[in-house]
Short mmCIF file of C-alpha atoms and ligand atoms in Angstrom, two decimals:
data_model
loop_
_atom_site.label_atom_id
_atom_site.label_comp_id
_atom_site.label_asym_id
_atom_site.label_seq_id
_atom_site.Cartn_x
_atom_site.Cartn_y
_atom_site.Cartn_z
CA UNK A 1 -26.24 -142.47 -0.75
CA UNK A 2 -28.59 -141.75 -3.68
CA UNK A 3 -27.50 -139.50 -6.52
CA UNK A 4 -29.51 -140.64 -8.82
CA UNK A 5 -32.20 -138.08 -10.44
CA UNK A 6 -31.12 -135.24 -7.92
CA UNK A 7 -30.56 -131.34 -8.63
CA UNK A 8 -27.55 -129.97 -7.49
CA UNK A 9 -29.32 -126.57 -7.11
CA UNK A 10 -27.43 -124.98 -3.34
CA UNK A 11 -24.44 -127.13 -1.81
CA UNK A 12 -25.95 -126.66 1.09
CA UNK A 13 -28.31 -129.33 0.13
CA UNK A 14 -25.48 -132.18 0.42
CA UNK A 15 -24.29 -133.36 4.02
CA UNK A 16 -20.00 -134.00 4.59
CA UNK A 17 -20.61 -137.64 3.96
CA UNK A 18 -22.20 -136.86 0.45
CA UNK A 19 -19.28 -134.43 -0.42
CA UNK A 20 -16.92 -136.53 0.19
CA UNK A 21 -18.29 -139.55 -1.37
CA UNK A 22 -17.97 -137.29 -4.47
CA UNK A 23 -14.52 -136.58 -4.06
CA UNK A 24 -13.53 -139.96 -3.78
CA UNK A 25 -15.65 -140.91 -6.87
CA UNK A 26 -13.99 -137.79 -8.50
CA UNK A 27 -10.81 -139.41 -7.49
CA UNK A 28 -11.60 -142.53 -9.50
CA UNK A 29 -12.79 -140.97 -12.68
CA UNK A 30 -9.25 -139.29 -12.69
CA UNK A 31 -7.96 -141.94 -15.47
CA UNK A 32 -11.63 -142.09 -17.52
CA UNK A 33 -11.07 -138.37 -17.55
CA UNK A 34 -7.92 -138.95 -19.44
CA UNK A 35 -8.84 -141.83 -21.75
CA UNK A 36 -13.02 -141.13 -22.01
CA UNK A 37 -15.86 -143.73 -21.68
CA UNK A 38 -18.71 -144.31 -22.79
CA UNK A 39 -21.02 -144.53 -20.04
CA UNK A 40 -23.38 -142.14 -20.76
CA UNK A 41 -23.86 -142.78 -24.70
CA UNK A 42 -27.04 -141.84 -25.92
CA UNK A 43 -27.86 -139.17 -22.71
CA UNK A 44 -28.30 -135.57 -23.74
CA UNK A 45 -27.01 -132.50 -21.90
CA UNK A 46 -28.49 -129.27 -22.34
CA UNK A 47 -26.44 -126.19 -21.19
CA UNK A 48 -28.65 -122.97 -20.65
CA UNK A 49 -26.39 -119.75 -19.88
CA UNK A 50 -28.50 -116.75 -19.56
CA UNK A 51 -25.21 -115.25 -18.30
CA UNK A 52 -21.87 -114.67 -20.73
CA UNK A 53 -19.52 -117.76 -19.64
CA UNK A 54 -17.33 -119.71 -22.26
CA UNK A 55 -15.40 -121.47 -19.06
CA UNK A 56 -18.15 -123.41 -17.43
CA UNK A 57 -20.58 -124.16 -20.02
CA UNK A 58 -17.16 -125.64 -22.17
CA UNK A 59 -16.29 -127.36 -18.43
CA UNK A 60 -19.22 -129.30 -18.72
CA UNK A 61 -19.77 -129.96 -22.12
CA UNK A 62 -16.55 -131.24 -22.29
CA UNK A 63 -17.55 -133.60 -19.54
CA UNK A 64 -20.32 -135.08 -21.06
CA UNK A 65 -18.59 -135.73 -24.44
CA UNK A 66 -15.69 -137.29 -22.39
CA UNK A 67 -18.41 -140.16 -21.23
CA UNK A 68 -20.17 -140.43 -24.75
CA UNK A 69 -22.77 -138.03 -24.19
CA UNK A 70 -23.93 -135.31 -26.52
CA UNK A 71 -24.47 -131.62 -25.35
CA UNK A 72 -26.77 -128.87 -26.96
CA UNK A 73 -27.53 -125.29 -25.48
CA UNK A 74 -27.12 -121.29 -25.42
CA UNK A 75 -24.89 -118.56 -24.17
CA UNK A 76 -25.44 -115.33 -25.88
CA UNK A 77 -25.79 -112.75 -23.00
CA UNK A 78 -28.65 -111.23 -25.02
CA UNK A 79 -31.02 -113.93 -23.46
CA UNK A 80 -30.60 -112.65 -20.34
CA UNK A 81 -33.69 -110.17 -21.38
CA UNK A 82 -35.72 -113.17 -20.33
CA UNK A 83 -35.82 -112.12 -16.65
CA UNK A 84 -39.26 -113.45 -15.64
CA UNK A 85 -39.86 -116.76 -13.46
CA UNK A 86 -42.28 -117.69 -15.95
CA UNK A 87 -40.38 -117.37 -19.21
CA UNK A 88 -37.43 -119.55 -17.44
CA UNK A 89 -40.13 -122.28 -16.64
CA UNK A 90 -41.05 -122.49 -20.09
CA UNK A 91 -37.92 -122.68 -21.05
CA UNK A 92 -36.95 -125.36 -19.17
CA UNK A 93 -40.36 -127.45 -19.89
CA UNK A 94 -39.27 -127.08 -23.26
CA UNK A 95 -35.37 -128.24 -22.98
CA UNK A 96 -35.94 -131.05 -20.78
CA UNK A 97 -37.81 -132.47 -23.72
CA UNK A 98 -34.80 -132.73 -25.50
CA UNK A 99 -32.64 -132.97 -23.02
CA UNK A 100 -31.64 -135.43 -19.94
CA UNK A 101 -30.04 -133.29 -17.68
CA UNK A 102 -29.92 -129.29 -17.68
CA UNK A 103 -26.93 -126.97 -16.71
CA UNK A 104 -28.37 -123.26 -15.84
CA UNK A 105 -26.72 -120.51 -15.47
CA UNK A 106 -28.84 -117.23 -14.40
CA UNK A 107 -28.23 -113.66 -12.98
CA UNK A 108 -31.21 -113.72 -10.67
CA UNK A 109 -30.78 -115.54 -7.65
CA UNK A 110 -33.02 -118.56 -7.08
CA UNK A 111 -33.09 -119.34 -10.70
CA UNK A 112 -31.87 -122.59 -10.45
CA UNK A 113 -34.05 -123.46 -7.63
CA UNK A 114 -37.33 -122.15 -9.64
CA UNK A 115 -36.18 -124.06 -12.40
CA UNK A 116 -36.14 -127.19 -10.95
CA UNK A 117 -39.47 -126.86 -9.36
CA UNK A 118 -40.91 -127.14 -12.55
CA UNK A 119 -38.40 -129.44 -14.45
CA UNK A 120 -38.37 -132.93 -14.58
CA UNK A 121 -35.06 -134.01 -15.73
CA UNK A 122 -31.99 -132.75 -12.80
CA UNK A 123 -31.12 -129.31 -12.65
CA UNK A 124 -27.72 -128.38 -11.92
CA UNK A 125 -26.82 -125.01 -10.95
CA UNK A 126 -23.99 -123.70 -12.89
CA UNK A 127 -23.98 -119.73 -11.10
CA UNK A 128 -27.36 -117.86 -9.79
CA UNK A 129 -26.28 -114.50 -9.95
CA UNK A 130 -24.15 -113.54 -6.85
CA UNK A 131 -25.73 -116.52 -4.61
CA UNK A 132 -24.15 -119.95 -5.34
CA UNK A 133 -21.92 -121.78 -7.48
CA UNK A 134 -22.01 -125.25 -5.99
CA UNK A 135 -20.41 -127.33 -8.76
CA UNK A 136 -17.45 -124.35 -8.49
CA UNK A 137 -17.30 -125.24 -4.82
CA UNK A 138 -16.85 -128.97 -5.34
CA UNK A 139 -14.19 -128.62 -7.98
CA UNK A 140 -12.06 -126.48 -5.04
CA UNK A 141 -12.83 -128.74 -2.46
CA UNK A 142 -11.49 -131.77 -4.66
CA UNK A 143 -8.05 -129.32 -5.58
CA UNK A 144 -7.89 -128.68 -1.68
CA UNK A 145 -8.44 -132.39 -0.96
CA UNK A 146 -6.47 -133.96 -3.48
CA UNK A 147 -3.49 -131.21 -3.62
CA UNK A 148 -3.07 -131.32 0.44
CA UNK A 149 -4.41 -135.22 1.54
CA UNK A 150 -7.02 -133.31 3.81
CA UNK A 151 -9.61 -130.47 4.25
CA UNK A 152 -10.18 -130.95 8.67
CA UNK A 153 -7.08 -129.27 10.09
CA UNK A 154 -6.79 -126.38 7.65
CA UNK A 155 -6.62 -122.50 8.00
CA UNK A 156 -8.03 -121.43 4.88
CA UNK A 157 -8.64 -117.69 3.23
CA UNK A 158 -11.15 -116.37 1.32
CA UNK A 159 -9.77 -113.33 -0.29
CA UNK A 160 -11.61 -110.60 -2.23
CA UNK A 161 -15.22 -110.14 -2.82
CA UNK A 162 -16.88 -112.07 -0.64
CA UNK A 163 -19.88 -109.90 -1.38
CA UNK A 164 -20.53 -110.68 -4.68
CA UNK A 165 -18.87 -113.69 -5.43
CA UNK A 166 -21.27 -116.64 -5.86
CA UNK A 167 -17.98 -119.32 -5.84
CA UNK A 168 -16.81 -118.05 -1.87
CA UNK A 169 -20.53 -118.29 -0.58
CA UNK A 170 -20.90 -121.87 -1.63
CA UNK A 171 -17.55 -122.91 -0.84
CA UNK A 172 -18.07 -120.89 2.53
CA UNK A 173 -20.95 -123.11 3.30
CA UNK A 174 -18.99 -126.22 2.30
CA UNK A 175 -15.66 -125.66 4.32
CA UNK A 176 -18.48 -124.99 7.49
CA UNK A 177 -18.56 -128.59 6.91
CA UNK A 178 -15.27 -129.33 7.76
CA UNK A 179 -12.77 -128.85 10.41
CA UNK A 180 -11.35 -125.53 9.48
CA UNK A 181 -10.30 -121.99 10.29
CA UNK A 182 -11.91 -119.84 7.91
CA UNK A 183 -10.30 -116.64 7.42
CA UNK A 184 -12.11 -113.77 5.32
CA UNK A 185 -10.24 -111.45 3.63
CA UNK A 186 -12.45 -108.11 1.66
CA UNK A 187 -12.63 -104.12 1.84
CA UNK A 188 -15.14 -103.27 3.97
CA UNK A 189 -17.62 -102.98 1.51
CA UNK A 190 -17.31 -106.46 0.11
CA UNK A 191 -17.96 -108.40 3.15
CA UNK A 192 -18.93 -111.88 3.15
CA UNK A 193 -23.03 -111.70 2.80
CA UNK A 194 -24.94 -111.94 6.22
CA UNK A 195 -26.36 -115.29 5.58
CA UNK A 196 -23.66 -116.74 4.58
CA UNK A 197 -21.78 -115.13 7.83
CA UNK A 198 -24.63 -116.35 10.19
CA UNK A 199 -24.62 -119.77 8.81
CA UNK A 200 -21.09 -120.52 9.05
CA UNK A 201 -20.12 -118.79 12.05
CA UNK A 202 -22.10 -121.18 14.76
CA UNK A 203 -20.06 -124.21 12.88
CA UNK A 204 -16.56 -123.30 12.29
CA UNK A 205 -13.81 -120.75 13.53
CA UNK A 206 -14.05 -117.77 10.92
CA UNK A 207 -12.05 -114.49 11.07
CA UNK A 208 -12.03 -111.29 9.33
CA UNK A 209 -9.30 -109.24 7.96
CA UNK A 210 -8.76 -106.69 5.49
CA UNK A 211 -5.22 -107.94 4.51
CA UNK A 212 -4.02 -110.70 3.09
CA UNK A 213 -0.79 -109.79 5.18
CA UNK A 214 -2.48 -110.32 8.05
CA UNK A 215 -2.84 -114.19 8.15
CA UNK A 216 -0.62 -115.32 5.36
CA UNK A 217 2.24 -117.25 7.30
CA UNK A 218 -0.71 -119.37 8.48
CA UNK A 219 -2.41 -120.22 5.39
CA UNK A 220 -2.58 -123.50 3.73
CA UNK A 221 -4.90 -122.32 1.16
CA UNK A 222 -5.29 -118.94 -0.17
CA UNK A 223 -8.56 -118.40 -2.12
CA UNK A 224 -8.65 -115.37 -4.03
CA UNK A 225 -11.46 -113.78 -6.07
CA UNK A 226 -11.78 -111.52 -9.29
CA UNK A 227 -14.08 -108.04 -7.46
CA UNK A 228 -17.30 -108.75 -9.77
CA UNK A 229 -17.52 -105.52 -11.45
CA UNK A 230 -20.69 -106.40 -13.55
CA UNK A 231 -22.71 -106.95 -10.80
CA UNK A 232 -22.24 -103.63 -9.09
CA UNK A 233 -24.84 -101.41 -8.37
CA UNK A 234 -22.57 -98.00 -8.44
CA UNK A 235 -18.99 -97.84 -10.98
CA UNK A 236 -17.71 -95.18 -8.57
CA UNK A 237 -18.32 -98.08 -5.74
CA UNK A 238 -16.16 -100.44 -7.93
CA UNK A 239 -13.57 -97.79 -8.43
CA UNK A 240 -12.84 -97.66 -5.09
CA UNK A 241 -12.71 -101.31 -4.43
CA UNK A 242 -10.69 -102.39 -8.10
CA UNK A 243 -7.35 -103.75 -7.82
CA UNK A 244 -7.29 -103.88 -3.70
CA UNK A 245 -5.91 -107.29 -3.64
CA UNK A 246 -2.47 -108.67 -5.58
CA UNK A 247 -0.60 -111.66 -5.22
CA UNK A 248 3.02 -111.50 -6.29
CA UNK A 249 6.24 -112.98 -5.44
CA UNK A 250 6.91 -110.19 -3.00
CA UNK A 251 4.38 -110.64 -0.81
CA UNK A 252 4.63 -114.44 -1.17
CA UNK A 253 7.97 -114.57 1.01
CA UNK A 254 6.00 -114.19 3.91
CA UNK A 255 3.96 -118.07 2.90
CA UNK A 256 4.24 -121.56 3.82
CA UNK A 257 6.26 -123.04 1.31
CA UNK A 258 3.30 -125.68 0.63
CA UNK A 259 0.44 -122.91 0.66
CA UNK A 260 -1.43 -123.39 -2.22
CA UNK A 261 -2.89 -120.70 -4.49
CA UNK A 262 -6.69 -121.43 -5.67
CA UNK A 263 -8.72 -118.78 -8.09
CA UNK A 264 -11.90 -119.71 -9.71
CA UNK A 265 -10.60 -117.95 -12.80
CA UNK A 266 -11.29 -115.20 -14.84
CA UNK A 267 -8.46 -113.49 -12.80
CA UNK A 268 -7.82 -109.72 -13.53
CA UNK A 269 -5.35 -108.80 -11.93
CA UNK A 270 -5.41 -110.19 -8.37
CA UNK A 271 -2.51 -112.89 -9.34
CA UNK A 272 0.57 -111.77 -11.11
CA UNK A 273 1.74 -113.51 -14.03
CA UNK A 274 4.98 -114.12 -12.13
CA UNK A 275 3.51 -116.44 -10.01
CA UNK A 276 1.88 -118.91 -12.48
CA UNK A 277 5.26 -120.71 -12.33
CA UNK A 278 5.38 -120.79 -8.77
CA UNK A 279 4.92 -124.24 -6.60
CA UNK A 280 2.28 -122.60 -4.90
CA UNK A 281 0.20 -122.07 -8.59
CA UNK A 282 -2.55 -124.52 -8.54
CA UNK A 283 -5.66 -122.72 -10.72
CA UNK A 284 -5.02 -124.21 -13.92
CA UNK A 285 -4.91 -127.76 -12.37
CA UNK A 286 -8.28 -126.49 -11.09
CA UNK A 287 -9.70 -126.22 -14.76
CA UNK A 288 -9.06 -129.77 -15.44
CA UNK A 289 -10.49 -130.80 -11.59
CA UNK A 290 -14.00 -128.83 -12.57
CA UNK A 291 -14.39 -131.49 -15.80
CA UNK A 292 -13.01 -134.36 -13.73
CA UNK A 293 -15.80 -133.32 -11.06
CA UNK A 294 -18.60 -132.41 -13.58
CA UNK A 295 -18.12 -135.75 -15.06
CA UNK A 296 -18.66 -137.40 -11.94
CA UNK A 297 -21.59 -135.59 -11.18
CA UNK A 298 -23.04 -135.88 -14.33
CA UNK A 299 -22.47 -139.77 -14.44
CA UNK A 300 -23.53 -139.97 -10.40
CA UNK A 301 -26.97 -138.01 -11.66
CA UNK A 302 -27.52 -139.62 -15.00
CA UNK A 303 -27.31 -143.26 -12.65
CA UNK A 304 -24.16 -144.55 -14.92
CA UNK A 305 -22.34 -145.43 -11.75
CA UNK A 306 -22.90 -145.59 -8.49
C1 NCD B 1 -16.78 -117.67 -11.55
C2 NCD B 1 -18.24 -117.37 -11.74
O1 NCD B 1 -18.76 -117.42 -12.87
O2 NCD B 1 -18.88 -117.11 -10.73
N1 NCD B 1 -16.18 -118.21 -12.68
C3 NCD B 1 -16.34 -119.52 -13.00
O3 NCD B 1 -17.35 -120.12 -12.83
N2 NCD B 1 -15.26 -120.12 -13.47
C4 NCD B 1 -16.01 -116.56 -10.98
C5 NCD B 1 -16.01 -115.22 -11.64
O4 NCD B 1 -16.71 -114.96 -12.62
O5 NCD B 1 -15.26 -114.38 -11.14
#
């Protein structure tokens, strides 16, 4: 299995046996997470978020630092102006000159994979617009994996907008991996995108529903999403879609007792506070999973281990 020099641009680009050679490794950096290394002293991350984001871009800086590395980049949303392929390419021709490795973040779709046609150093997608979010989709696998002892065997919801939401279409196309039953949960109008549909549908079992009521005494895993107002064409369209999903204790009766809870965070107001205390609570232990993952990757990329 080669890591080495690769861009981690769509997670459709790495087979089962590659994803879970990565959790495993993730496994193992669990402790090095917790007392730093310094395996990738002298190795430069650059961070490039034409998008707002404080969460990721701190998820992998943090990361880096944690294995002696050094970070440098942007996030002012104002730099999203540059929307043309050719002003990203010279972007990145000019980073990778100071840089080792690059993080992007971009609102158009296919940015990262433009990107790293013309970069030299390893791209790593960190969010194309509504497309993919593959390093999002590794830290939940690794929650689900570590949290549960498996992934095959599962029944396994994806709640909320499956339309928009770049972090359900590449863990969509991940969990089509596996031996699960998939089980989408959106209005009507935020349906899981026809690709991803097409894709997953010849591999795995997948159902759709428009309540989480519907499955919920099934569920191991409930997945739910923030609806991603900014990237609606039409407000009136959001206002009829806001605030269709919540999670609270009520409706949590009707669970397994060892379902687990999974949100990519921001959350608006699809979780109540109530449940944060909850054994069934597990998205703040997926903050510290995403640096315990990016650090593997990073290290796994950069060649520090193996
Ligand atoms: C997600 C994203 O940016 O796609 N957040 C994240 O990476 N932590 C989800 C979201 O913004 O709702």
């Amino acid at each position: 299995m080669k890591f080495k020099g690769r861009d981690i641009i769509s997670i459709k680009d790495l087979a089962r046996e590659e994803i879970d050679y990565i959790l495993e490794t993730t496994r193992a950096m669990e402790p090095v997470a917790k007392s730093g290394s310094d395996i990738l002293r002298g190795k430069m991350l650059a961070t490039l978020f034409f998008e707002p984001s404080t969460r990721t871009r701190l998820s992998f800086e943090s990361a880096m630092h944690k294995l002696g590395g050094s970070a440098i980049g942007f996030a002012e949303a104002e730099v999203a102006s540059v929307k043309k392929g050719e002003n990203l390419a010279d972007t990145v021709r000019v980073v990778e000159k100071y840089a080792d490795i690059i993080a992007l973040r971009h609102p158009l779709e296919g940015a990262a994979r433009l990107a790293a046609e013309f970069a030299e150093v390893p791209i790593i997608n960190a969010g194309s617009g509504a497309e993919e979010h593959p390093t999002q989709a590794l830290l939940d696998l690794y929650t689900i994996w570590n949290e549960l002892g498996k992934i095959d065997g599962l029944n396994i919801a994806l709640v909320g907008d499956l339309r928009y939401g770049r972090t359900v279409h590449s863990l969509a196309y991940a969990l089509s991996l596996c031996d699960v039953k998939l089980h989408l949960v959106s209005p009507e109008s935020l349906r899981m995108r026809r690709e991803v549909l097409d894709t997953i549908k010849d591999r795995i079992k997948v159902t759709e529903k428009r309540t989480i009521e519907e499955i919920l005494p099934r569920l191991d895993v409930l997945y739910i999403t923030r609806i991603q107002k900014e990237r609606f064409p039409d407000a009136a369209e959001y206002a009829k879609v806001r605030g269709s999903y919540q999670v609270d204790l009520n409706l949590l009766e009707k669970a397994k007792e060892d379902m687990i809870i999974l949100h990519p965070l921001p959350r608006i107001d699809e979780i109540a506070a109530e449940v944060d205390n909850t054994s069934h609570a597990r998205y703040f232990q997926q903050v510290w999973n995403g640096i315990v993952t990016r650090m593997t990757l990073l290290a796994l990329i950069l060649g520090a281990i193996k």
